Tab-separated table of C-alpha atoms and ligand atoms in Angstrom:
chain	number	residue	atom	x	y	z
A	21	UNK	CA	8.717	-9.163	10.025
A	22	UNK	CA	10.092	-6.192	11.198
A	23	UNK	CA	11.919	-5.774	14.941
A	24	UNK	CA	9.787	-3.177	15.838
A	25	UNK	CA	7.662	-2.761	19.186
A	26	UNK	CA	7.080	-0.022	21.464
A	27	UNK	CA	8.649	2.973	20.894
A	28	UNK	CA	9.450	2.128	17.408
A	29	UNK	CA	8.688	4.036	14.411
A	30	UNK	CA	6.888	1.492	12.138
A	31	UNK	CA	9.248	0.579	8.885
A	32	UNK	CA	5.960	-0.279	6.593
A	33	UNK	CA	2.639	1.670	6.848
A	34	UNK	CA	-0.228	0.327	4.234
A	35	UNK	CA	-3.375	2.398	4.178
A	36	UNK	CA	-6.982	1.738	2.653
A	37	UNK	CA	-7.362	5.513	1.649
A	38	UNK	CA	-11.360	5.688	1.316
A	39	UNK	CA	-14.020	7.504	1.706
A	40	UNK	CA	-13.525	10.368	-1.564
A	41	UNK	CA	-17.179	9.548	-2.631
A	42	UNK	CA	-18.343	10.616	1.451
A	43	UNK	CA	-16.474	13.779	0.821
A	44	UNK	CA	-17.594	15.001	-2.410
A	45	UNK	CA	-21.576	13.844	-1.250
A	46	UNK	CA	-21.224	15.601	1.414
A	47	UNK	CA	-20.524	18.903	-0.522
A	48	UNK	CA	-22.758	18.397	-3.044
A	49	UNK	CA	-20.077	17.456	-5.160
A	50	UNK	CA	-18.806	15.164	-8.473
A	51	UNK	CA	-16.974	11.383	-6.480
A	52	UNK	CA	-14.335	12.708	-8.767
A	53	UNK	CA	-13.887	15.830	-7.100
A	54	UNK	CA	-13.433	13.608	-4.068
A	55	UNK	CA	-10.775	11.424	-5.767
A	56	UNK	CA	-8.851	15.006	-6.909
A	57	UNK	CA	-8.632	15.983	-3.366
A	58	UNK	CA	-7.599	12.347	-2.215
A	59	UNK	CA	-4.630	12.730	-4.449
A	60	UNK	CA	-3.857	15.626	-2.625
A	61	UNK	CA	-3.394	14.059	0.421
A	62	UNK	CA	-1.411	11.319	-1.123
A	63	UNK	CA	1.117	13.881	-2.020
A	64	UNK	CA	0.969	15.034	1.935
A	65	UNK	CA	1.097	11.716	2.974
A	66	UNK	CA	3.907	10.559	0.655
A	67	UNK	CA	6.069	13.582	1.957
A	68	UNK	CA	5.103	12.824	5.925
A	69	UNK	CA	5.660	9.838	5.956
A	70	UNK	CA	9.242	10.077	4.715
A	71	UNK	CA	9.507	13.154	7.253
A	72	UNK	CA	8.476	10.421	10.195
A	73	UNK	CA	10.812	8.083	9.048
A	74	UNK	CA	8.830	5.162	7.282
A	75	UNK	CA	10.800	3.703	4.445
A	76	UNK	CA	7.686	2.141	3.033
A	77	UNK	CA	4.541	3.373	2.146
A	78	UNK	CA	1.320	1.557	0.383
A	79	UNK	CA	-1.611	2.664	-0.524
A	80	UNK	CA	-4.549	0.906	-2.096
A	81	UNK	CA	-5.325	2.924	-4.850
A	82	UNK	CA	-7.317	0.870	-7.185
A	83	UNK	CA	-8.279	-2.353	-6.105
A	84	UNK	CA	-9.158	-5.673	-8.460
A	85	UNK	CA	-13.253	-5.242	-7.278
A	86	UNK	CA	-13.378	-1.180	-8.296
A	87	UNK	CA	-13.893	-1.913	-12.018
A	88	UNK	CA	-17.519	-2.339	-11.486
A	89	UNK	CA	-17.662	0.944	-10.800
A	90	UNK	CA	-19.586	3.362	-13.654
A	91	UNK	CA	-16.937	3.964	-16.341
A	92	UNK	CA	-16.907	7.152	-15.478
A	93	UNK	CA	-15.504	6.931	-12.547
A	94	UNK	CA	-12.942	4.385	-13.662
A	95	UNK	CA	-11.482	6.575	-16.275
A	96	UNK	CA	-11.867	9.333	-14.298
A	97	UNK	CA	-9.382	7.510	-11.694
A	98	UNK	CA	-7.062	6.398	-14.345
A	99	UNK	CA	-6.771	10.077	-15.593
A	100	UNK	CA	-5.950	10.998	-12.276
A	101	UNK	CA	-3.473	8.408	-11.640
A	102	UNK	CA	-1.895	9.635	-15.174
A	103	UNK	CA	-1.721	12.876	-13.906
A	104	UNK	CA	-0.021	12.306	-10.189
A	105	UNK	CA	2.523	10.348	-11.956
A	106	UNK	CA	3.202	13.286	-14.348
A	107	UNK	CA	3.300	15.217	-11.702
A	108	UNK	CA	4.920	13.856	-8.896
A	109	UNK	CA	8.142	12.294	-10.853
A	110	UNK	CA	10.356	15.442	-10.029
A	111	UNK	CA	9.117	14.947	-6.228
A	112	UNK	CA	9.829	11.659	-6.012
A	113	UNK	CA	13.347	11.657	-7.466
A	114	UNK	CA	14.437	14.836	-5.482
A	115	UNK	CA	13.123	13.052	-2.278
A	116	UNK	CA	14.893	10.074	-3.471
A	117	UNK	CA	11.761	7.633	-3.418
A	118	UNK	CA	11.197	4.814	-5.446
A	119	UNK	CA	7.935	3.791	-7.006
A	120	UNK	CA	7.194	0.095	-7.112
A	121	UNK	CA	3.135	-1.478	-7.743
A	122	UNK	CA	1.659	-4.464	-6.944
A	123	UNK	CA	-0.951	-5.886	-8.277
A	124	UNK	CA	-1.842	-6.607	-12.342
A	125	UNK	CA	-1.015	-3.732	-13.721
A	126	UNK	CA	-1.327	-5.491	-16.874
A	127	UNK	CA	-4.852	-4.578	-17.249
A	128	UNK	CA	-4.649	-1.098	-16.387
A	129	UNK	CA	-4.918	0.922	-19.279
A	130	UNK	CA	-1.892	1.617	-21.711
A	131	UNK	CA	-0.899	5.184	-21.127
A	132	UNK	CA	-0.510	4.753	-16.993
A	133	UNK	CA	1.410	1.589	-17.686
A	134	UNK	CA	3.647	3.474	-19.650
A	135	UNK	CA	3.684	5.964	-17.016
A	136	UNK	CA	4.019	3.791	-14.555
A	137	UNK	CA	7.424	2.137	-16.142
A	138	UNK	CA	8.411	5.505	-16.872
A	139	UNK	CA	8.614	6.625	-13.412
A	140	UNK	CA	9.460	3.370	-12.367
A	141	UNK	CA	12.787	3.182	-14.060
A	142	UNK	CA	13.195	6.795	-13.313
A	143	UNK	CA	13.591	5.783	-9.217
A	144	UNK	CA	14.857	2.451	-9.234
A	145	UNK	CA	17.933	3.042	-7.843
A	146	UNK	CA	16.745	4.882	-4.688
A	147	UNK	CA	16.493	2.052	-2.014
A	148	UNK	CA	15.845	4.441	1.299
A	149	UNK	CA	12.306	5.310	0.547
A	150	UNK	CA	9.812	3.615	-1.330
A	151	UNK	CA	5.934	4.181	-2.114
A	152	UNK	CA	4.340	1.353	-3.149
A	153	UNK	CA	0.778	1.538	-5.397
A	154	UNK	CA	-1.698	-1.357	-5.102
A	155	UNK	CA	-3.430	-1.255	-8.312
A	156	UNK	CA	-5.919	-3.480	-9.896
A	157	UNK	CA	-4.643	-5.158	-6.560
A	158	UNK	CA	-6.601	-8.028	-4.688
A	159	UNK	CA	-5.359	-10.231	-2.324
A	160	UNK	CA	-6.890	-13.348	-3.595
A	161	UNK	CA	-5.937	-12.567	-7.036
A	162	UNK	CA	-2.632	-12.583	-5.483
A	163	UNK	CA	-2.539	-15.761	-4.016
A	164	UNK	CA	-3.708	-17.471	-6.937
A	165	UNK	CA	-1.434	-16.022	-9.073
A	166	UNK	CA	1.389	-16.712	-6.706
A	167	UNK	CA	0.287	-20.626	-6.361
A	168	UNK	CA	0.296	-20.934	-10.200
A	169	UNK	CA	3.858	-19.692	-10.026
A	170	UNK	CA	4.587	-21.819	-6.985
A	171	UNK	CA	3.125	-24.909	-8.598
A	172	UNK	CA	5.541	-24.108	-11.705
A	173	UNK	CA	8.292	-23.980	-10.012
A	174	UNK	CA	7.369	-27.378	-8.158
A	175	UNK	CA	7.026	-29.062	-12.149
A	176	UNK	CA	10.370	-27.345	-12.934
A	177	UNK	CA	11.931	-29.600	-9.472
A	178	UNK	CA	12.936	-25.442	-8.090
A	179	UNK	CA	10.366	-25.803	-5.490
A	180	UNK	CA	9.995	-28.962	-3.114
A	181	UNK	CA	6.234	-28.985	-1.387
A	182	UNK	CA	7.716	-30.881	1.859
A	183	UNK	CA	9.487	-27.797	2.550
A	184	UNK	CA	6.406	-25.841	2.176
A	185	UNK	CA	6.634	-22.498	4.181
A	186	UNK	CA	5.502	-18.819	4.090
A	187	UNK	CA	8.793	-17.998	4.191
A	188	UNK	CA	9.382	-19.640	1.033
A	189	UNK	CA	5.561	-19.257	-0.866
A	190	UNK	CA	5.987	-15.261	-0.059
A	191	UNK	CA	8.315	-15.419	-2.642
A	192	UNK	CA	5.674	-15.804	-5.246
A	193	UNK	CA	3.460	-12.941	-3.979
A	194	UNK	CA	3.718	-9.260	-5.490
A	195	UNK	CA	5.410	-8.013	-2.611
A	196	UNK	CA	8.397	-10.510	-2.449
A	197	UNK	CA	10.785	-7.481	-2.384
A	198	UNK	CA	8.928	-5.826	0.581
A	199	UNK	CA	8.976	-6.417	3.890
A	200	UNK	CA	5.286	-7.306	5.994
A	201	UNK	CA	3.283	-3.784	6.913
A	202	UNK	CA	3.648	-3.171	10.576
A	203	UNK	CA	0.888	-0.728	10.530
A	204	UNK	CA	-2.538	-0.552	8.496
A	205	UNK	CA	-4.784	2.580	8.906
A	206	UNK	CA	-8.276	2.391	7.095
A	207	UNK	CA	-9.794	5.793	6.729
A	208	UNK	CA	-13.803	6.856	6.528
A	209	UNK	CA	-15.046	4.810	9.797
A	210	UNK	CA	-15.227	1.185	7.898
A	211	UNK	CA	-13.967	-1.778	9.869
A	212	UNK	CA	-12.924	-4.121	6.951
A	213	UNK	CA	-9.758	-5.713	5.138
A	214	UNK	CA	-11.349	-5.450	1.988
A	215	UNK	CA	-9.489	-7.432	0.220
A	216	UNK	CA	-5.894	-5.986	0.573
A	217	UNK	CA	-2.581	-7.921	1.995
A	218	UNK	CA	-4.546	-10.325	3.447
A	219	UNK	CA	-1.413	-13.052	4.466
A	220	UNK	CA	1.334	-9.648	4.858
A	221	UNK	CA	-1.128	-8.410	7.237
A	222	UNK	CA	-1.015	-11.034	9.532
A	223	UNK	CA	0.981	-9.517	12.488
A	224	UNK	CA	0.415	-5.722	11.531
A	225	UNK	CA	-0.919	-3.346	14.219
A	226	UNK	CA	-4.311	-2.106	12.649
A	227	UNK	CA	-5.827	2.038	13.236
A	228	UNK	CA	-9.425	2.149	11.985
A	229	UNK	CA	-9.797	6.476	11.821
A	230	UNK	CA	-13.294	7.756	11.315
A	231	UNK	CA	-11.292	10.858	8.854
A	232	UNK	CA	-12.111	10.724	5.237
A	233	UNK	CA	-9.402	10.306	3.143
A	234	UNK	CA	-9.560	13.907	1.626
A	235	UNK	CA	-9.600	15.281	5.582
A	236	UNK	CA	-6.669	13.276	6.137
A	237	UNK	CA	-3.288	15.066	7.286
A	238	UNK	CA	0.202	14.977	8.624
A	239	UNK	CA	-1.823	15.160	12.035
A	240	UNK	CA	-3.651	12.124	11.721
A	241	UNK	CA	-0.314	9.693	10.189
A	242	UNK	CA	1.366	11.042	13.359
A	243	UNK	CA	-1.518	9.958	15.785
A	244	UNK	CA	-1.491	6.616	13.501
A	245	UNK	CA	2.129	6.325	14.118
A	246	UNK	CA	1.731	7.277	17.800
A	247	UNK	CA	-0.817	4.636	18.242
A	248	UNK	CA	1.240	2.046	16.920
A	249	UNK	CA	4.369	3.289	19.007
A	250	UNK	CA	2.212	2.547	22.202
A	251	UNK	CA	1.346	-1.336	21.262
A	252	UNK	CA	3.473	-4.084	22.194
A	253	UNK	CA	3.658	-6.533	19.218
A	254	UNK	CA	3.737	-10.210	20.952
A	255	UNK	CA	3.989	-12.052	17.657
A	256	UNK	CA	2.677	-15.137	19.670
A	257	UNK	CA	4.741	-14.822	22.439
A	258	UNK	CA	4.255	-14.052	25.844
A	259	UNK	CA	5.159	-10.084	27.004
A	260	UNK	CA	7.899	-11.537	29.508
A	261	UNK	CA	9.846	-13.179	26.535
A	262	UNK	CA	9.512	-9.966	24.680
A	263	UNK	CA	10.487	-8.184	27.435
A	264	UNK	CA	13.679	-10.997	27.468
A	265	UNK	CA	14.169	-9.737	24.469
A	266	UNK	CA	12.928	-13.232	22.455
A	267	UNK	CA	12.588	-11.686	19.232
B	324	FPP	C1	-12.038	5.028	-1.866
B	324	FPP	O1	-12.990	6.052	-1.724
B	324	FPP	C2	-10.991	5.423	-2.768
B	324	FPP	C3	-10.729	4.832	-3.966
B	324	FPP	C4	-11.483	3.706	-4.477
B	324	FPP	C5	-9.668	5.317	-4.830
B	324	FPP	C6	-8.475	5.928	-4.160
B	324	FPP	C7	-7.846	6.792	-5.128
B	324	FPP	C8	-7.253	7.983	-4.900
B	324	FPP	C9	-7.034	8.547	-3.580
B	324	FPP	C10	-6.792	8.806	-6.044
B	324	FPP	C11	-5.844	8.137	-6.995
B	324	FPP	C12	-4.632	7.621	-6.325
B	324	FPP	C13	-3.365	7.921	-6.631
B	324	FPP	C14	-2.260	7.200	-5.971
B	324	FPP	C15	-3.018	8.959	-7.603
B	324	FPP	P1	-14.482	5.737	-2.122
B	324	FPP	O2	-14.705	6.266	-3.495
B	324	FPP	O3	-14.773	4.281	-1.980
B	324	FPP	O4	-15.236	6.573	-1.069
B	324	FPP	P2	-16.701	6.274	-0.469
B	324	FPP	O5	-16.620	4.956	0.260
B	324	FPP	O6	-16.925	7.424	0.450
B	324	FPP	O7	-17.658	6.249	-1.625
């Protein structure tokens, strides 16, 4: 966990960017033309959130539940992912960010994981800033994969279960190398997890906005980030201990 509380600009912001079908409907548009414009604002949001000082950004961009969507759409959102990591590479290494994913990116198909490595490689030596891309990401995928590779390293005598902690299961999860979200912000109106960072969400501030994810601006992540700033963040404790400075 972060030491951040009032005042404090959060360190990790993770967003559920949705509502690009909402946007095109209501234009009388293709879902992809919603999608297009959502990577827009990931591009804005990438470059604001640097600008406000947040040295790590996820978004859920494809999660483990949207390949039932029609294939269209799917390969439509793969193209596009192709394409903002074409695109954005020069960005991101002149802003010095580094691209990490979570999720199994195994699956996805073989020209964004060669993309994705691509790019990958290309920023891995920034350590300042850092977007992070949730793709074919679910949180219970997650843990399951991570308690296979716990319960390995329990056979191979690395790993004693008396000692049993988050502190030392995180290690197992996608995002060992991250620190815990302080803030989520879910766009569109919906009041749901949805499957995303379930366990690394446990003491993060949440901001529900009503904005669609296309609508969304440098506006709105500062009134997100505003929000937050205003909360105090008890972790269990009592606001006098805070205030005593217990954590
Ligand atoms: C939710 O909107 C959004 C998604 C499922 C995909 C998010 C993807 C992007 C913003 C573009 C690709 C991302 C990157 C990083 C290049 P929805 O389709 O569920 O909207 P709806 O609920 O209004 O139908």
């Amino acid at each position: 966990m972060s030491a951040s509380g009032p005042g404090k600009t959060p360190q990790h912001i993770a967003i559920i960017m949705d509502g690009n079908g909402r946007w095109a409907k209501a234009r009388g548009l293709p879902r992809l033309e919603g999608h297009r414009r959502g990577v827009e604002t990931v591009r804005t949001v990438v470059d604001s959130a640097r600008q406000l000082g947040v040295r790590y950004l996820t978004l859920y961009a494809f999660s483990a539940e949207n390949w039932k969507r029609p294939a269209e759409e799917v390969s439509g959102l793969m193209g596009l992912l192709d394409f903002f990591l074409k695109r954005e590479l020069d960005n991101l290494i002149k802003q010095q960010v580094r691209l990490h994913t979570i999720g199994r990116t195994d699956q996805l198909p073989a020209n964004v994981q060669r993309e994705l490595a691509r790019v990958k490689e290309a920023t891995r030596h920034f350590t300042q800033w850092n977007l992070v891309l949730a793709l074919n990401y679910g949180a219970q995928t997650e843990a399951a994969d991570a308690a296979r590779a716990y319960a390995e390293a329990v056979q191979a005598g690395r790993e004693n279960p008396a000692e049993a902690s988050w502190e030392r299961f995180r290690r197992y999860f996608y995002t060992a190398e991250l620190p815990e979200p302080d803030l989520l912000i879910r766009t569109s109106g919906e009041l749901r997890l949805s499957n995303f960072l379930m366990l690394q969400l446990a003491y993060a501030e949440l901001v529900f906005t009503p904005t669609l994810w296309p609508d969304f601006g440098h506006a709105d992540l500062v009134a997100a980030v505003e929000d937050y700033a205003r909360r105090e963040r008890r972790y269990g404790a009592t606001t006098e201990q805070i205030k005593a400075g217990a954590r």
